[in-house]
């Protein structure tokens, strides 16, 4: 046999080797191809599930706890994307017969007419109390942001401002009320944001609010709506939980007071309104405060 020529058995062995290599290569190609599409499909399913859970899961849980809005609790906190209960922020305003503790009794609204306007701005929540929160956004940060803008604008108008908090710190509801009282503030404005199945802006009053408090709330509400809101939810009395139960800070302040719910934090449209109109909201609130005070007090009062 000549050198370089293969025998029939060697030829068959080489052929089988080539066929085995082709099978291995073909299997590798199939594995890579189907593996790629399996990963793509898995990612699509994962993100779809995450989106649906985020959008509808929280709403379903919220709906199970409340028909419309989930409010906030001064003593209960959460680190997830759900909101907390608001039961401790209200005090019974109409079921009392004068025999309950003084904390549940309405305080007489005292107006210090000394010619100097002093406004208490209460940025709701703070510190360990995040309030309503969704993903990386917390109510406590939004309320402080607006409170600081209001302070800046009022100061530019020569108005003295008392802040219940100027940073991310925790205060009880009673401490907020006490700050307003000790500084002899003329008005108390509490800033909050809603969460739940809804959208829009609303203003809250105590059920037995004085005429000046009603004027203050209506002027602020009109100013906010004029700036722009997704929905006008009106001026209301009592609380979301019960029309006969007032929010603690409204029930226990000694001056005209109102509580502002600045849109729903879990509603993207309301968040866009809040973010784009923060300074305009601050100006509208401040102008309403000044005009209300001027109406009820001497025209020669000092700012």
PDB file of C-alpha atoms in Angstrom:
ATOM      1  CA  UNK A   1       0.000   0.000   0.000  1.00  0.00           C
ATOM      2  CA  UNK A   2       1.307   3.470  -0.953  1.00  0.00           C
ATOM      3  CA  UNK A   3       2.267   5.892   1.791  1.00  0.00           C
ATOM      4  CA  UNK A   4      -0.406   8.577   2.493  1.00  0.00           C
ATOM      5  CA  UNK A   5      -3.397   6.494   1.505  1.00  0.00           C
ATOM      6  CA  UNK A   6      -5.894   5.522   4.222  1.00  0.00           C
ATOM      7  CA  UNK A   7      -7.448   2.174   4.691  1.00  0.00           C
ATOM      8  CA  UNK A   8     -11.200   1.745   4.523  1.00  0.00           C
ATOM      9  CA  UNK A   9     -11.410   1.383   8.319  1.00  0.00           C
ATOM     10  CA  UNK A  10      -9.435   4.617   8.824  1.00  0.00           C
ATOM     11  CA  UNK A  11     -11.734   6.414   6.391  1.00  0.00           C
ATOM     12  CA  UNK A  12     -14.826   5.261   8.283  1.00  0.00           C
ATOM     13  CA  UNK A  13     -13.285   6.294  11.591  1.00  0.00           C
ATOM     14  CA  UNK A  14     -12.503   9.778  10.266  1.00  0.00           C
ATOM     15  CA  UNK A  15     -16.025  10.074   8.859  1.00  0.00           C
ATOM     16  CA  UNK A  16     -17.581   9.183  12.207  1.00  0.00           C
ATOM     17  CA  UNK A  17     -15.339  11.739  13.915  1.00  0.00           C
ATOM     18  CA  UNK A  18     -16.496  14.457  11.527  1.00  0.00           C
ATOM     19  CA  UNK A  19     -20.133  13.493  12.077  1.00  0.00           C
ATOM     20  CA  UNK A  20     -19.628  13.609  15.866  1.00  0.00           C
ATOM     21  CA  UNK A  21     -18.062  17.083  15.623  1.00  0.00           C
ATOM     22  CA  UNK A  22     -20.995  18.293  13.503  1.00  0.00           C
ATOM     23  CA  UNK A  23     -23.481  16.969  16.072  1.00  0.00           C
ATOM     24  CA  UNK A  24     -21.621  18.664  18.923  1.00  0.00           C
ATOM     25  CA  UNK A  25     -21.465  21.934  16.979  1.00  0.00           C
ATOM     26  CA  UNK A  26     -25.138  21.690  16.017  1.00  0.00           C
ATOM     27  CA  UNK A  27     -26.111  20.982  19.653  1.00  0.00           C
ATOM     28  CA  UNK A  28     -24.035  23.956  20.843  1.00  0.00           C
ATOM     29  CA  UNK A  29     -25.718  26.263  18.339  1.00  0.00           C
ATOM     30  CA  UNK A  30     -29.174  25.052  19.376  1.00  0.00           C
ATOM     31  CA  UNK A  31     -28.280  25.455  23.053  1.00  0.00           C
ATOM     32  CA  UNK A  32     -27.081  29.012  22.553  1.00  0.00           C
ATOM     33  CA  UNK A  33     -30.065  29.939  20.370  1.00  0.00           C
ATOM     34  CA  UNK A  34     -32.764  28.524  22.628  1.00  0.00           C
ATOM     35  CA  UNK A  35     -30.916  29.663  25.743  1.00  0.00           C
ATOM     36  CA  UNK A  36     -30.875  33.239  24.435  1.00  0.00           C
ATOM     37  CA  UNK A  37     -34.604  33.270  23.749  1.00  0.00           C
ATOM     38  CA  UNK A  38     -35.339  31.582  27.072  1.00  0.00           C
ATOM     39  CA  UNK A  39     -33.513  34.398  28.872  1.00  0.00           C
ATOM     40  CA  UNK A  40     -35.349  37.047  26.832  1.00  0.00           C
ATOM     41  CA  UNK A  41     -38.735  35.501  27.564  1.00  0.00           C
ATOM     42  CA  UNK A  42     -37.873  35.134  31.263  1.00  0.00           C
ATOM     43  CA  UNK A  43     -36.878  38.808  31.482  1.00  0.00           C
ATOM     44  CA  UNK A  44     -40.072  39.914  29.724  1.00  0.00           C
ATOM     45  CA  UNK A  45     -42.187  37.821  32.098  1.00  0.00           C
ATOM     46  CA  UNK A  46     -40.258  39.103  35.136  1.00  0.00           C
ATOM     47  CA  UNK A  47     -40.612  42.780  34.274  1.00  0.00           C
ATOM     48  CA  UNK A  48     -44.238  42.314  33.247  1.00  0.00           C
ATOM     49  CA  UNK A  49     -44.991  40.682  36.582  1.00  0.00           C
ATOM     50  CA  UNK A  50     -43.122  43.424  38.466  1.00  0.00           C
ATOM     51  CA  UNK A  51     -45.036  46.144  36.607  1.00  0.00           C
ATOM     52  CA  UNK A  52     -48.419  44.509  37.147  1.00  0.00           C
ATOM     53  CA  UNK A  53     -47.669  43.851  40.819  1.00  0.00           C
ATOM     54  CA  UNK A  54     -46.509  47.426  41.348  1.00  0.00           C
ATOM     55  CA  UNK A  55     -49.419  49.024  39.517  1.00  0.00           C
ATOM     56  CA  UNK A  56     -52.298  46.829  40.561  1.00  0.00           C
ATOM     57  CA  UNK A  57     -51.069  44.855  43.559  1.00  0.00           C
ATOM     58  CA  UNK A  58     -50.684  47.876  45.847  1.00  0.00           C
ATOM     59  CA  UNK A  59     -53.996  49.300  44.690  1.00  0.00           C
ATOM     60  CA  UNK A  60     -55.719  46.009  45.486  1.00  0.00           C
ATOM     61  CA  UNK A  61     -54.221  45.988  48.970  1.00  0.00           C
ATOM     62  CA  UNK A  62     -55.134  49.620  49.511  1.00  0.00           C
ATOM     63  CA  UNK A  63     -58.657  49.042  48.254  1.00  0.00           C
ATOM     64  CA  UNK A  64     -59.093  46.230  50.724  1.00  0.00           C
ATOM     65  CA  UNK A  65     -58.343  48.637  53.578  1.00  0.00           C
ATOM     66  CA  UNK A  66     -60.134  51.760  52.412  1.00  0.00           C
ATOM     67  CA  UNK A  67     -62.685  52.790  49.845  1.00  0.00           C
ATOM     68  CA  UNK A  68     -60.749  55.756  48.583  1.00  0.00           C
ATOM     69  CA  UNK A  69     -57.826  57.064  50.604  1.00  0.00           C
ATOM     70  CA  UNK A  70     -55.334  55.618  53.038  1.00  0.00           C
ATOM     71  CA  UNK A  71     -54.373  58.200  55.618  1.00  0.00           C
ATOM     72  CA  UNK A  72     -51.427  58.392  57.992  1.00  0.00           C
ATOM     73  CA  UNK A  73     -50.657  57.377  61.552  1.00  0.00           C
ATOM     74  CA  UNK A  74     -48.422  59.414  63.813  1.00  0.00           C
ATOM     75  CA  UNK A  75     -47.242  56.337  65.691  1.00  0.00           C
ATOM     76  CA  UNK A  76     -47.004  53.638  62.982  1.00  0.00           C
ATOM     77  CA  UNK A  77     -44.334  53.458  60.336  1.00  0.00           C
ATOM     78  CA  UNK A  78     -43.551  51.429  57.240  1.00  0.00           C
ATOM     79  CA  UNK A  79     -40.477  50.762  55.116  1.00  0.00           C
ATOM     80  CA  UNK A  80     -42.291  49.255  52.147  1.00  0.00           C
ATOM     81  CA  UNK A  81     -44.364  50.760  49.374  1.00  0.00           C
ATOM     82  CA  UNK A  82     -47.650  50.655  51.256  1.00  0.00           C
ATOM     83  CA  UNK A  83     -49.014  53.443  53.400  1.00  0.00           C
ATOM     84  CA  UNK A  84     -49.895  53.465  57.056  1.00  0.00           C
ATOM     85  CA  UNK A  85     -53.140  53.949  58.899  1.00  0.00           C
ATOM     86  CA  UNK A  86     -54.212  57.423  60.028  1.00  0.00           C
ATOM     87  CA  UNK A  87     -56.439  56.606  62.978  1.00  0.00           C
ATOM     88  CA  UNK A  88     -54.384  58.383  65.634  1.00  0.00           C
ATOM     89  CA  UNK A  89     -54.421  61.701  63.815  1.00  0.00           C
ATOM     90  CA  UNK A  90     -58.084  62.265  64.556  1.00  0.00           C
ATOM     91  CA  UNK A  91     -59.876  63.124  67.762  1.00  0.00           C
ATOM     92  CA  UNK A  92     -63.568  62.811  68.350  1.00  0.00           C
ATOM     93  CA  UNK A  93     -65.172  66.193  67.852  1.00  0.00           C
ATOM     94  CA  UNK A  94     -68.899  65.564  68.177  1.00  0.00           C
ATOM     95  CA  UNK A  95     -69.346  62.421  70.236  1.00  0.00           C
ATOM     96  CA  UNK A  96     -67.960  64.059  73.386  1.00  0.00           C
ATOM     97  CA  UNK A  97     -70.338  65.154  76.095  1.00  0.00           C
ATOM     98  CA  UNK A  98     -67.758  67.169  77.983  1.00  0.00           C
ATOM     99  CA  UNK A  99     -66.638  64.231  80.122  1.00  0.00           C
ATOM    100  CA  UNK A 100     -63.707  62.997  78.050  1.00  0.00           C
ATOM    101  CA  UNK A 101     -60.091  63.951  78.621  1.00  0.00           C
ATOM    102  CA  UNK A 102     -59.038  67.435  77.692  1.00  0.00           C
ATOM    103  CA  UNK A 103     -57.047  66.107  74.698  1.00  0.00           C
ATOM    104  CA  UNK A 104     -60.335  65.344  72.988  1.00  0.00           C
ATOM    105  CA  UNK A 105     -61.961  68.667  73.794  1.00  0.00           C
ATOM    106  CA  UNK A 106     -61.914  71.477  71.245  1.00  0.00           C
ATOM    107  CA  UNK A 107     -59.643  74.328  72.185  1.00  0.00           C
ATOM    108  CA  UNK A 108     -60.911  77.859  71.879  1.00  0.00           C
ATOM    109  CA  UNK A 109     -59.316  79.403  68.806  1.00  0.00           C
ATOM    110  CA  UNK A 110     -57.373  82.371  70.064  1.00  0.00           C
ATOM    111  CA  UNK A 111     -56.309  85.112  67.671  1.00  0.00           C
ATOM    112  CA  UNK A 112     -53.441  87.308  68.835  1.00  0.00           C
ATOM    113  CA  UNK A 113     -54.199  90.628  67.143  1.00  0.00           C
ATOM    114  CA  UNK A 114     -50.917  92.385  67.922  1.00  0.00           C
ATOM    115  CA  UNK A 115     -50.349  93.706  64.414  1.00  0.00           C
ATOM    116  CA  UNK A 116     -47.699  91.131  63.498  1.00  0.00           C
ATOM    117  CA  UNK A 117     -48.525  88.164  61.282  1.00  0.00           C
ATOM    118  CA  UNK A 118     -46.860  84.947  62.451  1.00  0.00           C
ATOM    119  CA  UNK A 119     -47.511  81.776  60.450  1.00  0.00           C
ATOM    120  CA  UNK A 120     -46.811  78.215  61.553  1.00  0.00           C
ATOM    121  CA  UNK A 121     -45.973  75.897  58.652  1.00  0.00           C
ATOM    122  CA  UNK A 122     -46.173  72.226  59.541  1.00  0.00           C
ATOM    123  CA  UNK A 123     -44.380  69.838  57.174  1.00  0.00           C
ATOM    124  CA  UNK A 124     -46.213  66.584  57.838  1.00  0.00           C
ATOM    125  CA  UNK A 125     -44.365  63.490  59.074  1.00  0.00           C
ATOM    126  CA  UNK A 126     -40.554  63.357  59.247  1.00  0.00           C
ATOM    127  CA  UNK A 127     -37.731  61.218  60.588  1.00  0.00           C
ATOM    128  CA  UNK A 128     -38.824  57.627  61.208  1.00  0.00           C
ATOM    129  CA  UNK A 129     -42.342  58.579  60.087  1.00  0.00           C
ATOM    130  CA  UNK A 130     -42.136  58.553  56.292  1.00  0.00           C
ATOM    131  CA  UNK A 131     -45.865  59.050  55.866  1.00  0.00           C
ATOM    132  CA  UNK A 132     -47.149  57.904  52.510  1.00  0.00           C
ATOM    133  CA  UNK A 133     -44.343  56.405  50.454  1.00  0.00           C
ATOM    134  CA  UNK A 134     -43.900  54.730  47.115  1.00  0.00           C
ATOM    135  CA  UNK A 135     -40.593  53.311  45.959  1.00  0.00           C
ATOM    136  CA  UNK A 136     -37.989  56.040  46.607  1.00  0.00           C
ATOM    137  CA  UNK A 137     -40.522  58.846  47.122  1.00  0.00           C
ATOM    138  CA  UNK A 138     -41.725  59.736  50.626  1.00  0.00           C
ATOM    139  CA  UNK A 139     -44.392  62.129  51.783  1.00  0.00           C
ATOM    140  CA  UNK A 140     -42.105  63.536  54.475  1.00  0.00           C
ATOM    141  CA  UNK A 141     -39.688  64.817  51.810  1.00  0.00           C
ATOM    142  CA  UNK A 142     -42.378  66.387  49.622  1.00  0.00           C
ATOM    143  CA  UNK A 143     -44.014  68.220  52.529  1.00  0.00           C
ATOM    144  CA  UNK A 144     -40.683  69.589  53.744  1.00  0.00           C
ATOM    145  CA  UNK A 145     -39.771  70.719  50.242  1.00  0.00           C
ATOM    146  CA  UNK A 146     -42.974  72.761  49.924  1.00  0.00           C
ATOM    147  CA  UNK A 147     -42.761  74.026  53.525  1.00  0.00           C
ATOM    148  CA  UNK A 148     -39.305  75.478  52.874  1.00  0.00           C
ATOM    149  CA  UNK A 149     -40.549  77.184  49.700  1.00  0.00           C
ATOM    150  CA  UNK A 150     -43.465  78.719  51.628  1.00  0.00           C
ATOM    151  CA  UNK A 151     -41.085  79.911  54.341  1.00  0.00           C
ATOM    152  CA  UNK A 152     -38.820  81.468  51.716  1.00  0.00           C
ATOM    153  CA  UNK A 153     -41.667  83.312  50.016  1.00  0.00           C
ATOM    154  CA  UNK A 154     -43.313  84.545  53.227  1.00  0.00           C
ATOM    155  CA  UNK A 155     -39.963  85.757  54.541  1.00  0.00           C
ATOM    156  CA  UNK A 156     -39.458  87.700  51.318  1.00  0.00           C
ATOM    157  CA  UNK A 157     -42.756  89.446  52.095  1.00  0.00           C
ATOM    158  CA  UNK A 158     -41.598  90.326  55.607  1.00  0.00           C
ATOM    159  CA  UNK A 159     -43.778  87.670  57.281  1.00  0.00           C
ATOM    160  CA  UNK A 160     -42.481  85.780  60.315  1.00  0.00           C
ATOM    161  CA  UNK A 161     -42.624  82.005  59.835  1.00  0.00           C
ATOM    162  CA  UNK A 162     -42.453  79.321  62.521  1.00  0.00           C
ATOM    163  CA  UNK A 163     -41.557  75.881  61.183  1.00  0.00           C
ATOM    164  CA  UNK A 164     -42.535  72.774  63.114  1.00  0.00           C
ATOM    165  CA  UNK A 165     -39.556  71.177  61.393  1.00  0.00           C
ATOM    166  CA  UNK A 166     -36.926  72.463  58.968  1.00  0.00           C
ATOM    167  CA  UNK A 167     -35.172  69.142  58.478  1.00  0.00           C
ATOM    168  CA  UNK A 168     -35.907  65.434  58.440  1.00  0.00           C
ATOM    169  CA  UNK A 169     -36.743  64.950  62.111  1.00  0.00           C
ATOM    170  CA  UNK A 170     -39.624  63.268  63.916  1.00  0.00           C
ATOM    171  CA  UNK A 171     -42.267  65.189  65.910  1.00  0.00           C
ATOM    172  CA  UNK A 172     -45.432  63.958  67.573  1.00  0.00           C
ATOM    173  CA  UNK A 173     -48.720  65.589  66.666  1.00  0.00           C
ATOM    174  CA  UNK A 174     -48.907  67.164  70.125  1.00  0.00           C
ATOM    175  CA  UNK A 175     -45.440  68.666  69.712  1.00  0.00           C
ATOM    176  CA  UNK A 176     -46.516  70.296  66.459  1.00  0.00           C
ATOM    177  CA  UNK A 177     -49.563  71.818  68.126  1.00  0.00           C
ATOM    178  CA  UNK A 178     -47.471  72.995  71.079  1.00  0.00           C
ATOM    179  CA  UNK A 179     -44.979  74.744  68.804  1.00  0.00           C
ATOM    180  CA  UNK A 180     -47.781  76.739  67.192  1.00  0.00           C
ATOM    181  CA  UNK A 181     -49.251  77.657  70.580  1.00  0.00           C
ATOM    182  CA  UNK A 182     -45.966  78.576  72.274  1.00  0.00           C
ATOM    183  CA  UNK A 183     -44.924  80.878  69.427  1.00  0.00           C
ATOM    184  CA  UNK A 184     -48.356  82.586  69.437  1.00  0.00           C
ATOM    185  CA  UNK A 185     -48.827  81.943  65.727  1.00  0.00           C
ATOM    186  CA  UNK A 186     -51.793  83.516  63.939  1.00  0.00           C
ATOM    187  CA  UNK A 187     -52.282  80.629  61.497  1.00  0.00           C
ATOM    188  CA  UNK A 188     -51.382  76.940  61.343  1.00  0.00           C
ATOM    189  CA  UNK A 189     -50.970  75.269  57.931  1.00  0.00           C
ATOM    190  CA  UNK A 190     -50.286  71.525  57.864  1.00  0.00           C
ATOM    191  CA  UNK A 191     -48.932  70.005  54.646  1.00  0.00           C
ATOM    192  CA  UNK A 192     -49.603  66.404  53.607  1.00  0.00           C
ATOM    193  CA  UNK A 193     -50.034  64.156  50.580  1.00  0.00           C
ATOM    194  CA  UNK A 194     -52.623  61.462  49.951  1.00  0.00           C
ATOM    195  CA  UNK A 195     -52.310  57.840  48.852  1.00  0.00           C
ATOM    196  CA  UNK A 196     -54.907  55.453  47.526  1.00  0.00           C
ATOM    197  CA  UNK A 197     -57.272  55.031  44.592  1.00  0.00           C
ATOM    198  CA  UNK A 198     -57.792  58.644  43.642  1.00  0.00           C
ATOM    199  CA  UNK A 199     -56.204  61.857  42.481  1.00  0.00           C
ATOM    200  CA  UNK A 200     -56.462  65.571  43.094  1.00  0.00           C
ATOM    201  CA  UNK A 201     -56.087  68.228  45.786  1.00  0.00           C
ATOM    202  CA  UNK A 202     -58.239  68.801  48.882  1.00  0.00           C
ATOM    203  CA  UNK A 203     -58.259  71.082  51.937  1.00  0.00           C
ATOM    204  CA  UNK A 204     -59.419  70.071  55.432  1.00  0.00           C
ATOM    205  CA  UNK A 205     -60.965  72.094  58.260  1.00  0.00           C
ATOM    206  CA  UNK A 206     -62.079  71.325  61.792  1.00  0.00           C
ATOM    207  CA  UNK A 207     -65.822  70.735  61.958  1.00  0.00           C
ATOM    208  CA  UNK A 208     -66.271  73.732  64.281  1.00  0.00           C
ATOM    209  CA  UNK A 209     -63.733  76.006  62.587  1.00  0.00           C
ATOM    210  CA  UNK A 210     -64.170  79.745  63.053  1.00  0.00           C
ATOM    211  CA  UNK A 211     -65.026  82.056  60.148  1.00  0.00           C
ATOM    212  CA  UNK A 212     -61.424  83.158  59.749  1.00  0.00           C
ATOM    213  CA  UNK A 213     -60.251  79.547  59.490  1.00  0.00           C
ATOM    214  CA  UNK A 214     -62.906  78.900  56.834  1.00  0.00           C
ATOM    215  CA  UNK A 215     -61.803  81.985  54.920  1.00  0.00           C
ATOM    216  CA  UNK A 216     -58.176  80.883  55.172  1.00  0.00           C
ATOM    217  CA  UNK A 217     -58.936  77.382  53.897  1.00  0.00           C
ATOM    218  CA  UNK A 218     -61.109  78.607  51.035  1.00  0.00           C
ATOM    219  CA  UNK A 219     -58.570  81.218  49.937  1.00  0.00           C
ATOM    220  CA  UNK A 220     -55.750  78.689  49.936  1.00  0.00           C
ATOM    221  CA  UNK A 221     -57.892  76.147  48.127  1.00  0.00           C
ATOM    222  CA  UNK A 222     -58.888  78.613  45.421  1.00  0.00           C
ATOM    223  CA  UNK A 223     -55.275  79.673  44.945  1.00  0.00           C
ATOM    224  CA  UNK A 224     -54.091  76.083  44.584  1.00  0.00           C
ATOM    225  CA  UNK A 225     -56.791  75.203  42.077  1.00  0.00           C
ATOM    226  CA  UNK A 226     -55.979  78.332  40.079  1.00  0.00           C
ATOM    227  CA  UNK A 227     -52.331  77.249  39.844  1.00  0.00           C
ATOM    228  CA  UNK A 228     -53.420  73.838  38.602  1.00  0.00           C
ATOM    229  CA  UNK A 229     -54.424  70.473  40.077  1.00  0.00           C
ATOM    230  CA  UNK A 230     -55.470  67.209  38.469  1.00  0.00           C
ATOM    231  CA  UNK A 231     -58.832  67.333  40.262  1.00  0.00           C
ATOM    232  CA  UNK A 232     -60.566  69.688  42.685  1.00  0.00           C
ATOM    233  CA  UNK A 233     -61.599  67.536  45.669  1.00  0.00           C
ATOM    234  CA  UNK A 234     -63.044  70.562  47.525  1.00  0.00           C
ATOM    235  CA  UNK A 235     -62.756  71.942  51.062  1.00  0.00           C
ATOM    236  CA  UNK A 236     -63.885  69.367  53.629  1.00  0.00           C
ATOM    237  CA  UNK A 237     -64.518  69.122  57.350  1.00  0.00           C
ATOM    238  CA  UNK A 238     -63.910  66.269  59.748  1.00  0.00           C
ATOM    239  CA  UNK A 239     -61.604  63.613  58.342  1.00  0.00           C
ATOM    240  CA  UNK A 240     -61.482  61.000  55.644  1.00  0.00           C
ATOM    241  CA  UNK A 241     -62.198  58.327  58.212  1.00  0.00           C
ATOM    242  CA  UNK A 242     -65.277  60.003  59.639  1.00  0.00           C
ATOM    243  CA  UNK A 243     -66.911  63.409  58.974  1.00  0.00           C
ATOM    244  CA  UNK A 244     -67.480  63.711  62.720  1.00  0.00           C
ATOM    245  CA  UNK A 245     -63.819  63.178  63.594  1.00  0.00           C
ATOM    246  CA  UNK A 246     -61.341  65.987  63.104  1.00  0.00           C
ATOM    247  CA  UNK A 247     -57.644  65.639  62.455  1.00  0.00           C
ATOM    248  CA  UNK A 248     -55.681  66.047  65.673  1.00  0.00           C
ATOM    249  CA  UNK A 249     -53.710  69.107  64.593  1.00  0.00           C
ATOM    250  CA  UNK A 250     -56.860  70.889  63.429  1.00  0.00           C
ATOM    251  CA  UNK A 251     -58.793  69.978  66.539  1.00  0.00           C
ATOM    252  CA  UNK A 252     -56.104  71.068  68.981  1.00  0.00           C
ATOM    253  CA  UNK A 253     -54.566  74.206  67.547  1.00  0.00           C
ATOM    254  CA  UNK A 254     -55.621  77.445  69.208  1.00  0.00           C
ATOM    255  CA  UNK A 255     -55.535  79.462  65.986  1.00  0.00           C
ATOM    256  CA  UNK A 256     -57.239  79.266  62.570  1.00  0.00           C
ATOM    257  CA  UNK A 257     -55.842  76.168  60.896  1.00  0.00           C
ATOM    258  CA  UNK A 258     -56.197  73.998  57.823  1.00  0.00           C
ATOM    259  CA  UNK A 259     -54.618  70.836  56.468  1.00  0.00           C
ATOM    260  CA  UNK A 260     -53.672  70.525  52.801  1.00  0.00           C
ATOM    261  CA  UNK A 261     -53.597  67.205  50.957  1.00  0.00           C
ATOM    262  CA  UNK A 262     -51.343  67.982  48.009  1.00  0.00           C
ATOM    263  CA  UNK A 263     -52.340  65.302  45.546  1.00  0.00           C
ATOM    264  CA  UNK A 264     -51.838  61.542  45.649  1.00  0.00           C
ATOM    265  CA  UNK A 265     -48.228  60.501  46.008  1.00  0.00           C
ATOM    266  CA  UNK A 266     -48.868  57.195  44.221  1.00  0.00           C
ATOM    267  CA  UNK A 267     -50.423  58.990  41.242  1.00  0.00           C
ATOM    268  CA  UNK A 268     -47.904  59.972  38.563  1.00  0.00           C
ATOM    269  CA  UNK A 269     -50.049  62.857  37.285  1.00  0.00           C
ATOM    270  CA  UNK A 270     -50.362  64.384  40.762  1.00  0.00           C
ATOM    271  CA  UNK A 271     -46.603  64.007  41.230  1.00  0.00           C
ATOM    272  CA  UNK A 272     -45.997  65.912  37.989  1.00  0.00           C
ATOM    273  CA  UNK A 273     -48.282  68.713  39.187  1.00  0.00           C
ATOM    274  CA  UNK A 274     -46.485  68.824  42.535  1.00  0.00           C
ATOM    275  CA  UNK A 275     -42.977  68.796  41.075  1.00  0.00           C
ATOM    276  CA  UNK A 276     -43.632  71.385  38.364  1.00  0.00           C
ATOM    277  CA  UNK A 277     -45.698  73.738  40.567  1.00  0.00           C
ATOM    278  CA  UNK A 278     -43.910  73.614  43.922  1.00  0.00           C
ATOM    279  CA  UNK A 279     -42.901  77.277  43.861  1.00  0.00           C
ATOM    280  CA  UNK A 280     -46.232  78.359  42.388  1.00  0.00           C
ATOM    281  CA  UNK A 281     -48.062  76.436  45.116  1.00  0.00           C
ATOM    282  CA  UNK A 282     -45.890  78.081  47.759  1.00  0.00           C
ATOM    283  CA  UNK A 283     -46.739  81.521  46.395  1.00  0.00           C
ATOM    284  CA  UNK A 284     -50.478  80.740  46.143  1.00  0.00           C
ATOM    285  CA  UNK A 285     -50.592  79.472  49.721  1.00  0.00           C
ATOM    286  CA  UNK A 286     -48.601  82.426  50.995  1.00  0.00           C
ATOM    287  CA  UNK A 287     -50.674  85.023  49.142  1.00  0.00           C
ATOM    288  CA  UNK A 288     -53.866  83.437  50.489  1.00  0.00           C
ATOM    289  CA  UNK A 289     -52.480  83.616  54.032  1.00  0.00           C
ATOM    290  CA  UNK A 290     -51.608  87.297  53.667  1.00  0.00           C
ATOM    291  CA  UNK A 291     -54.911  88.281  52.040  1.00  0.00           C
ATOM    292  CA  UNK A 292     -56.911  86.447  54.717  1.00  0.00           C
ATOM    293  CA  UNK A 293     -55.000  88.129  57.513  1.00  0.00           C
ATOM    294  CA  UNK A 294     -55.410  91.554  55.934  1.00  0.00           C
ATOM    295  CA  UNK A 295     -59.161  91.026  55.683  1.00  0.00           C
ATOM    296  CA  UNK A 296     -59.615  90.103  59.341  1.00  0.00           C
ATOM    297  CA  UNK A 297     -57.093  92.453  60.925  1.00  0.00           C
ATOM    298  CA  UNK A 298     -56.214  96.099  60.838  1.00  0.00           C
ATOM    299  CA  UNK A 299     -55.022  97.482  57.520  1.00  0.00           C
ATOM    300  CA  UNK A 300     -52.233  99.195  59.407  1.00  0.00           C
ATOM    301  CA  UNK A 301     -50.808  95.960  60.791  1.00  0.00           C
ATOM    302  CA  UNK A 302     -47.118  95.349  60.493  1.00  0.00           C
ATOM    303  CA  UNK A 303     -45.799  92.372  58.546  1.00  0.00           C
TER     304      UNK A 303
END
